[in-house]
Coordinates of C-alpha atoms in Angstrom, one line a residue:
Chain A
M1123 CA 7.8 2.0 29.8
K1124 CA 6.9 4.1 26.8
R1125 CA 9.8 2.5 25.0
K1126 CA 8.4 -0.9 25.7
R1127 CA 5.0 0.1 24.4
R1128 CA 6.5 1.2 21.2
T1129 CA 8.4 -2.1 20.7
E1130 CA 5.2 -3.9 21.4
A1131 CA 3.3 -2.0 18.8
L1132 CA 6.1 -2.6 16.4
S1133 CA 6.1 -6.3 16.9
A1134 CA 2.3 -6.3 16.6
A1135 CA 2.6 -4.6 13.2
L1136 CA 5.2 -7.2 12.1
L1137 CA 3.1 -10.1 13.3
L1138 CA -0.1 -8.7 11.7
A1139 CA 1.5 -7.6 8.4
P1140 CA 1.3 -10.9 6.4
F1141 CA -2.3 -11.6 7.3
M1142 CA -3.4 -8.0 6.8
A1143 CA -1.7 -7.8 3.4
A1144 CA -3.4 -10.9 2.2
Y1145 CA -6.7 -9.8 3.8
A1146 CA -6.5 -6.4 2.1
L1147 CA -5.6 -7.8 -1.3
F1148 CA -7.9 -10.8 -1.4
F1149 CA -10.8 -9.7 0.7
L1150 CA -11.2 -5.9 1.4
L1151 CA -10.2 -4.8 -2.0
P1152 CA -12.4 -7.2 -3.9
A1153 CA -15.3 -6.2 -1.6
V1154 CA -14.9 -2.6 -2.4
Q1155 CA -14.3 -3.4 -6.1
T1156 CA -17.5 -5.4 -6.3
L1157 CA -19.5 -2.4 -5.2
Y1158 CA -17.6 -0.1 -7.6
L1159 CA -17.9 -2.6 -10.5
S1160 CA -21.6 -2.9 -10.0
L1161 CA -21.8 0.9 -10.9
T1162 CA -19.9 0.5 -14.1
E1163 CA -20.1 -1.2 -17.4
S1164 CA -17.2 -3.5 -17.5
S1165 CA -15.9 -6.6 -19.1
L1166 CA -14.1 -9.3 -17.3
T1167 CA -10.7 -7.5 -17.5
R1168 CA -11.5 -3.9 -18.4
T1169 CA -13.4 -1.3 -16.5
S1170 CA -15.2 1.2 -18.8
A1171 CA -18.0 3.7 -18.2
F1172 CA -19.5 4.6 -14.9
V1173 CA -23.2 4.1 -15.3
G1174 CA -24.6 4.7 -11.8
L1175 CA -27.4 2.5 -10.8
A1176 CA -28.2 1.3 -14.3
N1177 CA -27.1 -2.3 -13.6
Y1178 CA -29.5 -2.4 -10.6
D1179 CA -32.3 -1.0 -12.8
T1180 CA -31.6 -3.8 -15.2
L1181 CA -31.4 -6.3 -12.4
I1182 CA -34.9 -5.6 -11.0
H1183 CA -36.4 -6.1 -14.4
D1184 CA -34.4 -9.1 -15.3
P1185 CA -36.5 -12.3 -15.3
S1186 CA -33.4 -14.5 -15.6
F1187 CA -32.1 -13.0 -12.3
W1188 CA -35.4 -13.5 -10.5
S1189 CA -35.8 -17.1 -11.8
S1190 CA -32.2 -17.9 -10.6
L1191 CA -33.1 -16.4 -7.2
G1192 CA -36.3 -18.5 -7.2
N1193 CA -34.3 -21.6 -8.0
T1194 CA -31.9 -20.8 -5.2
F1195 CA -34.7 -20.6 -2.8
H1196 CA -36.3 -23.7 -4.3
F1197 CA -33.0 -25.6 -3.5
S1198 CA -32.9 -24.1 0.0
L1199 CA -36.5 -25.0 0.7
L1200 CA -35.7 -28.6 -0.3
T1201 CA -32.5 -28.8 1.9
V1202 CA -32.6 -26.6 4.9
I1203 CA -35.3 -28.2 7.0
P1204 CA -34.5 -31.9 6.1
L1205 CA -30.8 -31.3 6.7
T1206 CA -31.5 -29.7 10.1
A1207 CA -34.1 -32.3 11.2
L1208 CA -32.1 -35.2 10.0
G1209 CA -28.9 -33.9 11.6
L1210 CA -30.8 -33.8 14.9
V1211 CA -32.1 -37.3 14.5
M1212 CA -28.7 -38.6 13.7
A1213 CA -27.1 -36.8 16.6
L1214 CA -29.7 -38.3 19.0
L1215 CA -29.0 -41.8 17.6
V1216 CA -25.3 -41.4 17.9
D1217 CA -25.7 -40.1 21.4
H1218 CA -28.1 -43.0 22.3
F1219 CA -25.5 -45.6 21.2
T1220 CA -22.5 -43.9 22.9
G1221 CA -21.2 -44.3 26.4
G1222 CA -21.6 -47.1 28.9
G1223 CA -19.2 -49.3 27.0
K1224 CA -21.2 -49.0 23.8
R1225 CA -19.0 -48.4 20.8
A1226 CA -21.7 -48.4 18.2
G1227 CA -22.0 -44.6 18.5
S1228 CA -18.7 -43.8 17.0
W1229 CA -19.3 -46.3 14.1
L1230 CA -22.6 -44.5 13.5
Q1231 CA -21.0 -41.1 13.7
G1232 CA -18.3 -42.2 11.2
A1233 CA -21.0 -43.6 8.8
F1234 CA -23.0 -40.4 8.9
F1235 CA -20.1 -38.0 8.7
L1236 CA -17.8 -39.7 6.1
P1237 CA -19.6 -38.3 3.0
Y1238 CA -19.0 -34.8 4.3
V1239 CA -15.2 -35.0 3.7
L1240 CA -15.6 -36.1 0.1
P1241 CA -14.7 -33.6 -2.6
I1242 CA -17.8 -32.3 -4.4
S1243 CA -16.9 -34.0 -7.7
V1244 CA -16.6 -37.4 -6.0
M1245 CA -20.1 -36.9 -4.7
T1246 CA -21.4 -35.9 -8.1
L1247 CA -19.6 -38.7 -9.9
I1248 CA -21.2 -41.3 -7.5
A1249 CA -24.6 -39.7 -7.8
D1250 CA -24.4 -39.6 -11.6
W1251 CA -23.4 -43.3 -11.7
M1252 CA -26.2 -44.3 -9.4
L1253 CA -28.8 -42.3 -11.3
Q1254 CA -27.8 -43.4 -14.9
P1255 CA -31.0 -43.9 -16.9
S1256 CA -30.3 -47.5 -18.0
S1257 CA -27.4 -48.9 -16.0
G1258 CA -27.8 -46.9 -12.7
I1259 CA -28.7 -48.8 -9.6
V1260 CA -31.6 -46.6 -8.6
N1261 CA -33.5 -47.1 -11.8
R1262 CA -32.7 -50.8 -11.8
L1263 CA -34.0 -51.2 -8.2
L1264 CA -37.1 -49.2 -9.1
G1265 CA -37.6 -50.9 -12.4
I1266 CA -37.8 -47.7 -14.4
Q1267 CA -35.6 -45.7 -16.9
R1268 CA -35.9 -42.1 -15.7
A1269 CA -33.3 -39.6 -16.7
W1270 CA -33.3 -37.9 -13.4
F1271 CA -31.1 -34.9 -14.1
S1272 CA -33.0 -33.8 -17.2
D1273 CA -36.4 -34.4 -15.6
L1274 CA -38.3 -31.1 -15.0
D1275 CA -39.9 -32.4 -11.8
W1276 CA -36.9 -34.3 -10.5
A1277 CA -33.7 -32.4 -11.3
M1278 CA -33.8 -30.1 -8.3
P1279 CA -35.0 -32.7 -5.8
V1280 CA -32.3 -35.1 -6.9
V1281 CA -29.6 -32.5 -6.4
A1282 CA -31.1 -31.7 -3.0
I1283 CA -31.1 -35.3 -2.0
A1284 CA -27.5 -35.8 -3.1
T1285 CA -26.6 -32.7 -1.1
I1286 CA -28.4 -33.9 2.0
W1287 CA -26.5 -37.2 1.8
W1288 CA -23.2 -35.3 1.3
T1289 CA -23.5 -32.6 4.0
V1290 CA -25.8 -33.7 6.8
G1291 CA -22.9 -35.0 8.8
F1292 CA -21.8 -31.5 9.7
N1293 CA -25.2 -30.6 11.2
M1294 CA -25.2 -33.9 13.1
L1295 CA -21.9 -32.8 14.6
M1296 CA -23.3 -29.5 15.7
F1297 CA -26.3 -31.1 17.4
L1298 CA -24.0 -33.7 19.0
A1299 CA -21.9 -30.9 20.5
G1300 CA -25.1 -29.3 21.8
L1301 CA -26.3 -32.6 23.3
R1302 CA -23.0 -33.2 25.1
N1303 CA -23.2 -29.7 26.6
I1304 CA -26.4 -30.6 28.5
P1305 CA -25.5 -31.3 32.2
R1306 CA -26.2 -34.9 33.2
E1307 CA -27.8 -33.7 36.4
Q1308 CA -30.8 -32.3 34.5
Y1309 CA -31.5 -35.8 33.2
E1310 CA -31.0 -37.3 36.6
A1311 CA -33.4 -34.8 38.2
A1312 CA -36.0 -35.5 35.4
A1313 CA -35.6 -39.3 36.0
L1314 CA -36.3 -38.7 39.7
D1315 CA -39.5 -36.8 38.8
G1316 CA -40.5 -39.9 36.8
A1317 CA -40.1 -38.4 33.3
R1318 CA -39.4 -41.0 30.7
G1319 CA -38.9 -41.3 26.9
F1320 CA -40.4 -38.5 25.0
A1321 CA -41.1 -36.4 28.0
V1322 CA -37.4 -36.1 28.7
F1323 CA -36.8 -35.0 25.2
R1324 CA -39.5 -32.4 25.3
H1325 CA -38.7 -30.9 28.6
I1326 CA -34.9 -31.1 28.8
T1327 CA -33.2 -32.0 25.5
W1328 CA -35.3 -29.9 23.1
P1329 CA -35.2 -26.6 25.1
A1330 CA -31.4 -27.0 25.6
L1331 CA -30.9 -27.6 21.9
L1332 CA -33.0 -24.6 20.7
P1333 CA -30.0 -22.2 20.3
V1334 CA -28.1 -24.9 18.4
T1335 CA -31.2 -25.5 16.2
I1336 CA -31.4 -21.8 15.4
T1337 CA -27.7 -21.7 14.6
A1338 CA -28.0 -24.8 12.4
L1339 CA -31.0 -23.5 10.5
V1340 CA -29.4 -20.1 9.7
L1341 CA -26.0 -21.6 8.9
Q1342 CA -27.7 -24.1 6.7
L1343 CA -29.8 -21.5 5.0
I1344 CA -26.7 -19.4 4.2
A1345 CA -24.9 -22.5 3.0
S1346 CA -27.8 -23.6 0.8
L1347 CA -28.1 -20.1 -0.8
K1348 CA -24.5 -20.4 -1.8
V1349 CA -25.2 -23.6 -3.8
F1350 CA -23.3 -23.6 -7.1
G1351 CA -21.1 -26.6 -7.6
Q1352 CA -23.7 -29.3 -7.2
T1353 CA -26.1 -27.9 -9.7
Y1354 CA -23.4 -26.8 -12.1
I1355 CA -21.8 -30.2 -12.3
M1356 CA -24.9 -32.4 -12.1
T1357 CA -27.4 -30.5 -14.3
T1358 CA -25.4 -27.5 -15.7
G1359 CA -28.5 -25.5 -14.7
G1360 CA -30.9 -27.5 -16.8
P1361 CA -33.4 -28.6 -17.8
F1362 CA -34.6 -25.3 -19.1
N1363 CA -32.6 -23.4 -16.5
T1364 CA -34.8 -24.8 -13.7
T1365 CA -31.7 -25.5 -11.6
R1366 CA -29.7 -22.4 -12.6
V1367 CA -29.1 -20.8 -9.2
T1368 CA -28.0 -17.2 -8.5
L1369 CA -24.3 -17.9 -8.2
H1370 CA -24.5 -19.8 -11.5
Y1371 CA -26.1 -16.9 -13.1
M1372 CA -23.5 -14.5 -11.7
Y1373 CA -20.7 -16.9 -13.0
E1374 CA -22.3 -17.0 -16.5
T1375 CA -22.7 -13.3 -16.6
A1376 CA -19.1 -12.6 -15.6
F1377 CA -17.2 -15.5 -17.2
T1378 CA -19.1 -16.5 -20.3
Q1379 CA -20.7 -13.2 -21.3
S1380 CA -17.9 -11.1 -19.8
D1381 CA -20.3 -8.6 -18.3
A1382 CA -18.5 -8.0 -15.1
G1383 CA -20.4 -4.9 -14.1
Y1384 CA -23.7 -6.6 -14.3
A1385 CA -22.3 -9.7 -12.5
A1386 CA -21.1 -7.5 -9.7
A1387 CA -24.6 -6.1 -9.3
V1388 CA -25.9 -9.7 -9.1
A1389 CA -23.2 -10.4 -6.5
M1390 CA -24.2 -7.3 -4.5
A1391 CA -27.8 -8.5 -4.4
F1392 CA -26.7 -11.9 -3.4
M1393 CA -24.4 -10.5 -0.7
A1394 CA -27.3 -8.4 0.7
V1395 CA -29.4 -11.5 1.2
V1396 CA -26.6 -13.5 2.9
V1397 CA -25.6 -10.6 5.2
A1398 CA -29.2 -10.0 6.2
L1399 CA -29.5 -13.6 7.2
G1400 CA -26.2 -13.5 9.1
L1401 CA -27.5 -10.5 11.0
L1402 CA -30.8 -12.2 11.7
Q1403 CA -29.0 -15.1 13.3
A1404 CA -27.0 -12.7 15.5
V1405 CA -30.2 -11.0 16.6
L1406 CA -32.1 -14.2 17.2
L1407 CA -29.3 -15.7 19.3
R1408 CA -28.7 -12.5 21.3
K1409 CA -32.4 -12.3 22.3
R1410 CA -32.1 -15.7 23.9
K1411 CA -29.1 -14.8 26.1
Chain B
M1158 CA -31.2 -41.3 31.9
K1159 CA -30.9 -44.8 30.4
H1160 CA -34.3 -46.1 31.6
T1161 CA -35.5 -46.1 28.0
P1162 CA -38.7 -48.0 27.4
W1163 CA -38.0 -51.1 25.2
H1164 CA -40.0 -50.0 22.2
W1165 CA -37.8 -46.9 22.0
T1166 CA -34.8 -49.1 21.9
V1167 CA -36.3 -51.1 19.0
I1168 CA -37.1 -48.0 17.1
A1169 CA -33.6 -46.5 17.7
V1170 CA -31.8 -49.6 16.6
A1171 CA -34.0 -50.0 13.4
T1172 CA -33.6 -46.3 12.5
A1173 CA -29.9 -46.3 13.2
L1174 CA -29.2 -49.4 11.1
S1175 CA -31.3 -48.3 8.1
L1176 CA -29.9 -44.8 8.1
A1177 CA -26.3 -46.0 8.5
M1178 CA -26.8 -48.4 5.6
L1179 CA -28.3 -45.7 3.4
W1180 CA -25.4 -43.5 4.2
V1181 CA -22.7 -46.0 3.5
A1182 CA -24.4 -47.7 0.5
P1183 CA -23.4 -45.2 -2.2
L1184 CA -19.7 -45.5 -1.2
L1185 CA -19.9 -49.3 -1.2
W1186 CA -21.6 -49.3 -4.5
A1187 CA -18.8 -47.0 -6.0
L1188 CA -16.2 -49.3 -4.5
S1189 CA -18.0 -52.4 -5.9
T1190 CA -18.2 -50.8 -9.3
S1191 CA -14.6 -49.8 -9.3
L1192 CA -13.5 -53.4 -8.7
R1193 CA -15.2 -54.8 -11.9
P1194 CA -14.1 -55.1 -15.4
E1195 CA -15.7 -52.4 -17.5
Y1196 CA -18.2 -54.6 -19.4
E1197 CA -19.7 -55.7 -16.1
T1198 CA -21.0 -52.3 -15.2
I1199 CA -23.5 -52.3 -18.1
L1200 CA -24.6 -55.9 -17.9
P1201 CA -28.4 -56.1 -18.1
T1202 CA -28.6 -58.0 -14.8
L1203 CA -27.7 -56.3 -11.5
H1204 CA -25.1 -57.9 -9.3
L1205 CA -24.2 -56.1 -6.1
L1206 CA -20.8 -57.7 -6.0
P1207 CA -18.4 -58.0 -8.9
R1208 CA -18.6 -61.4 -10.7
E1209 CA -15.0 -61.0 -11.7
W1210 CA -12.8 -59.0 -9.2
T1211 CA -10.1 -56.8 -10.7
V1212 CA -8.1 -53.7 -9.9
A1213 CA -7.7 -52.9 -13.6
A1214 CA -9.8 -49.7 -13.3
Y1215 CA -7.3 -48.4 -10.7
T1216 CA -4.2 -49.3 -12.7
K1217 CA -5.7 -47.8 -15.8
T1218 CA -6.7 -44.6 -14.1
L1219 CA -3.3 -44.1 -12.6
A1220 CA -1.5 -45.0 -15.8
A1221 CA -3.5 -43.0 -18.2
G1222 CA -4.8 -39.4 -18.0
N1223 CA -3.9 -36.7 -15.6
V1224 CA -5.1 -38.2 -12.3
P1225 CA -1.6 -38.5 -10.7
R1226 CA -0.8 -35.0 -11.8
W1227 CA -4.1 -33.7 -10.3
L1228 CA -3.3 -35.6 -7.1
F1229 CA 0.1 -34.0 -6.9
N1230 CA -1.4 -30.5 -7.5
S1231 CA -4.0 -31.1 -4.8
A1232 CA -1.5 -32.3 -2.3
L1233 CA 0.9 -29.3 -3.0
V1234 CA -1.9 -26.8 -2.9
A1235 CA -3.6 -28.1 0.2
L1236 CA -0.2 -28.4 2.0
L1237 CA 0.8 -24.8 1.0
V1238 CA -2.6 -23.4 2.0
T1239 CA -2.4 -25.1 5.4
V1240 CA 1.1 -24.1 6.3
V1241 CA 0.7 -20.5 5.2
T1242 CA -2.7 -20.2 6.8
M1243 CA -1.5 -21.6 10.1
A1244 CA 1.6 -19.3 10.1
I1245 CA 0.0 -16.0 9.3
S1246 CA -3.1 -16.8 11.4
L1247 CA -1.1 -17.7 14.5
M1248 CA 1.0 -14.6 14.3
A1249 CA -2.1 -12.3 13.8
A1250 CA -4.1 -14.0 16.5
F1251 CA -1.2 -13.7 18.9
A1252 CA -0.9 -10.0 18.2
F1253 CA -4.7 -9.5 18.6
S1254 CA -4.7 -11.4 21.8
Q1255 CA -1.5 -10.6 23.7
L1256 CA -0.1 -7.3 22.4
R1257 CA -1.3 -3.9 23.2
F1258 CA -1.4 -1.4 20.4
R1259 CA -3.7 1.4 19.2
G1260 CA -6.6 0.4 17.0
R1261 CA -6.5 -3.2 18.0
D1262 CA -10.2 -3.8 18.5
L1263 CA -11.0 -1.8 15.3
L1264 CA -8.6 -3.8 13.3
F1265 CA -9.9 -7.1 14.7
G1266 CA -13.5 -6.0 13.9
V1267 CA -12.4 -5.3 10.3
A1268 CA -10.8 -8.7 10.0
M1269 CA -13.9 -10.4 11.3
L1270 CA -16.0 -8.6 8.6
A1271 CA -15.1 -11.5 6.3
L1272 CA -17.1 -13.9 8.4
L1273 CA -20.2 -12.0 7.3
L1274 CA -19.6 -11.4 3.6
P1275 CA -19.7 -14.4 1.4
F1276 CA -16.5 -15.2 -0.5
E1277 CA -18.6 -16.3 -3.5
A1278 CA -19.8 -12.7 -4.1
L1279 CA -16.2 -11.5 -4.5
L1280 CA -15.2 -13.9 -7.3
V1281 CA -15.3 -11.4 -10.2
P1282 CA -12.9 -8.8 -8.7
L1283 CA -10.8 -11.6 -7.2
F1284 CA -10.4 -13.1 -10.6
R1285 CA -9.4 -9.6 -11.9
T1286 CA -6.8 -9.2 -9.1
I1287 CA -5.2 -12.6 -9.7
N1288 CA -5.3 -12.0 -13.5
G1289 CA -3.7 -8.6 -13.0
L1290 CA -0.9 -10.2 -11.0
G1291 CA -0.4 -12.6 -13.8
L1292 CA -1.2 -15.6 -11.6
I1293 CA -3.8 -17.4 -13.6
N1294 CA -2.9 -21.1 -13.8
T1295 CA -0.2 -20.9 -11.2
Y1296 CA 0.1 -22.5 -7.8
A1297 CA 0.4 -19.0 -6.2
G1298 CA -2.9 -18.0 -7.9
I1299 CA -4.7 -21.0 -6.5
V1300 CA -3.2 -20.8 -3.0
L1301 CA -3.1 -17.1 -2.1
P1302 CA -6.8 -16.2 -1.8
Q1303 CA -7.4 -19.3 0.2
V1304 CA -5.0 -18.4 3.1
V1305 CA -7.3 -15.6 4.3
S1306 CA -9.2 -17.4 7.0
P1307 CA -10.6 -15.1 9.7
V1308 CA -12.3 -18.0 11.4
V1309 CA -9.0 -19.6 12.2
I1310 CA -7.8 -16.3 13.7
Y1311 CA -10.9 -16.1 15.7
V1312 CA -10.4 -19.6 17.1
F1313 CA -6.7 -19.0 17.9
R1314 CA -7.4 -15.7 19.5
Q1315 CA -10.0 -17.2 21.8
F1316 CA -7.5 -19.9 22.7
F1317 CA -4.7 -17.4 23.4
D1318 CA -7.1 -15.2 25.5
A1319 CA -7.7 -18.1 27.8
V1320 CA -4.0 -18.7 28.6
P1321 CA -3.1 -17.0 31.9
N1322 CA -1.1 -13.8 31.3
D1323 CA 1.7 -14.9 33.8
F1324 CA 3.2 -17.1 31.1
R1325 CA 3.6 -14.2 28.7
D1326 CA 4.7 -11.6 31.3
A1327 CA 7.4 -14.0 32.7
A1328 CA 8.8 -14.6 29.3
L1329 CA 8.6 -11.0 28.2
L1330 CA 10.4 -9.9 31.4
D1331 CA 13.2 -12.3 30.6
G1332 CA 13.6 -10.2 27.5
A1333 CA 12.1 -12.6 24.9
S1334 CA 10.7 -11.1 21.8
P1335 CA 7.0 -11.6 21.1
L1336 CA 7.7 -13.9 18.2
R1337 CA 9.9 -16.0 20.6
V1338 CA 7.1 -16.0 23.2
L1339 CA 4.6 -17.2 20.6
W1340 CA 6.9 -19.9 19.3
S1341 CA 8.2 -21.3 22.6
V1342 CA 5.6 -20.6 25.2
Y1343 CA 2.2 -20.4 23.4
L1344 CA 2.6 -22.8 20.5
P1345 CA 3.6 -25.8 22.6
M1346 CA 0.4 -25.2 24.7
S1347 CA -1.8 -24.9 21.7
G1348 CA -0.8 -28.1 20.0
N1349 CA -4.2 -29.7 19.9
I1350 CA -6.1 -26.7 18.5
V1351 CA -3.4 -26.0 15.9
W1352 CA -3.5 -29.6 14.7
A1353 CA -7.3 -29.5 14.7
M1354 CA -7.5 -26.3 12.6
A1355 CA -4.6 -27.5 10.3
I1356 CA -6.4 -30.7 9.5
V1357 CA -9.7 -29.0 8.9
T1358 CA -7.9 -26.4 6.7
F1359 CA -6.2 -29.1 4.8
I1360 CA -9.4 -31.0 4.0
A1361 CA -11.2 -27.8 3.0
A1362 CA -8.3 -26.8 0.7
W1363 CA -8.1 -30.3 -0.8
N1364 CA -11.9 -30.2 -1.5
N1365 CA -12.1 -26.6 -2.6
F1366 CA -13.9 -26.5 -6.0
L1367 CA -15.1 -23.0 -6.7
W1368 CA -11.8 -21.1 -6.6
P1369 CA -9.7 -23.5 -8.7
F1370 CA -12.7 -23.7 -11.0
I1371 CA -12.5 -20.0 -11.6
I1372 CA -8.7 -19.6 -11.8
V1373 CA -7.5 -22.8 -13.5
T1374 CA -8.0 -23.4 -17.2
S1375 CA -5.1 -25.6 -18.0
N1376 CA -5.5 -29.3 -17.5
D1377 CA -2.0 -29.6 -16.0
M1378 CA -2.8 -27.2 -13.2
M1379 CA -6.1 -28.7 -12.1
T1380 CA -6.6 -30.0 -8.6
I1381 CA -8.4 -33.3 -8.1
P1382 CA -11.9 -32.0 -7.4
L1383 CA -11.7 -29.9 -10.6
G1384 CA -10.0 -32.6 -12.7
L1385 CA -12.6 -35.2 -11.8
T1386 CA -15.3 -33.1 -13.5
Q1387 CA -13.2 -33.5 -16.7
T1388 CA -12.9 -37.3 -16.5
Y1389 CA -15.9 -37.9 -18.8
D1390 CA -13.9 -36.3 -21.6
A1391 CA -10.8 -38.2 -20.6
F1392 CA -12.3 -41.7 -20.1
G1393 CA -15.5 -41.6 -22.0
V1394 CA -18.3 -43.3 -20.2
R1395 CA -16.4 -46.0 -18.3
Y1396 CA -17.9 -46.3 -15.0
A1397 CA -15.5 -48.7 -13.3
Q1398 CA -12.7 -46.3 -14.2
L1399 CA -14.8 -43.2 -13.2
M1400 CA -15.5 -44.7 -9.8
A1401 CA -11.9 -45.7 -9.4
A1402 CA -10.8 -42.1 -10.1
A1403 CA -13.5 -40.8 -7.7
L1404 CA -12.3 -43.1 -4.9
I1405 CA -8.7 -42.3 -5.5
G1406 CA -9.6 -38.6 -5.2
A1407 CA -11.5 -39.2 -2.0
F1408 CA -8.9 -41.5 -0.4
P1409 CA -6.5 -38.9 1.1
V1410 CA -9.3 -36.9 2.8
A1411 CA -11.2 -40.0 3.9
L1412 CA -8.0 -41.3 5.4
A1413 CA -7.2 -38.0 7.1
Y1414 CA -10.7 -38.0 8.6
L1415 CA -10.6 -41.6 9.8
V1416 CA -7.2 -41.2 11.4
F1417 CA -7.9 -37.8 12.9
Q1418 CA -11.6 -38.1 13.5
R1419 CA -11.5 -36.4 16.9
R1420 CA -9.4 -33.5 15.7
V1421 CA -11.6 -33.0 12.6
T1422 CA -14.7 -32.7 14.7
Q1423 CA -13.0 -30.6 17.3
G1424 CA -11.7 -28.2 14.6
L1425 CA -15.1 -27.9 12.8
L1426 CA -16.9 -27.3 16.0
A1427 CA -14.4 -24.6 17.0
A1428 CA -14.9 -23.0 13.7
T1429 CA -18.6 -22.7 14.2
G1430 CA -18.0 -21.2 17.6
L1431 CA -19.8 -24.1 19.4
K1432 CA -16.8 -25.4 21.3
G1433 CA -13.5 -23.7 22.2

């Protein structure tokens, strides 16, 4: 028996080795290195002096960092609630038109979800073309000539709207799964009690969807905080850095200014925010169980 | 449940139709633009359909520039990422689920740490590692960091945990090695979930922008999402051609989604932990 145990542990080691090697090299090591780098003065390729908390001291007095964090939250504010609410509405619609021989539901689902599978640069190319100042279809339909991406008031909202179009399908999917998990009997019992229309939604659907809603909100908030590609491609952070988000600032610091130590400090601050939100979600959901 | 008052039905139909049209319109507009001759895209009057239909934008895009090369890179990278991720994740999940060894739960916990920490925050040291290994602008450099996918392991482990132990014990008693048991007992049973995760992994790898953006500098090594951001330089402002390039880049993933719709949704839901 002991012999068998040993062969089992050996095969486990063999089966785990490839993943664990990749995991250590491309995740654990970089995680530890980020922390260490943030305590040094380093270029992109060379680590030089250990400087303790100096980078963090710079960080809390750095208006560029705070404005990038502000922009990140601005983007999140414009996306998180619309994406969650719209995802719910779309899921309710798809569900409404599904079943009982109705095929419209799956067509709807396809229409809402398709943009989600597009590469980011396909999304940005289409948005850019639609929003061209003179030949873009949006300005033509509105009869104006606005340069949306360099407009101080509109640059961020436009990136947010494009993002909502692009990613809402995923939230719809989560709500749809939540809806399909609600036992049919609950609806039948409610119908017997004479509940109709909105009352059914309020007393059955909504309470059942609350955990999904919390999950969707937090996942969306984390996803929105990680925004980089959209703003980088569409506005390159402009106009006047009003769409330069935290990851963009980190990227610039590391890869164009080659200040890897400071970029690592920015990364640590960013990581702290995301981890705190992840833990918040875990706590919120556990309380409900 | 379906005793909906009639005015709700009217509202539902109207909202569904207008939202669906809004969501499809940008893609149709891109398609319509791509089927025009270039001069038509800047005509002062707006025509929703091309006045002169042509596929010139597509033939030009495919003939000139790097688009075919980028497509090849994307296909190779996404395929490699998918195959390697599936292989190493299945093996690891099987060990975590079915084999007994010391420190198993601790190791699993460590592996799941990555679900909490954002990959984006690790870019700087990750770049240094790949650079140190001399893998900048190589397929290995693009592929390797993408094969670490704890969420896939999590999903596979949950699946393996749900399989009755009798299957494993019977096979092990017959003297089969664990790898053999994984291959010929568990894998055939997990076909659906493996396919679902593979398709989702493929689409994610095809669409990955951030990592290739960091690690690729040479035009020849770019994947399509990265390459498309360079097309302004390559084509100038030629919108029919830009839209053609965009739609060519979107075609493989859109097709994968339309063909495997159920598996894509199943895989994504499994990955968020909402459905096993």
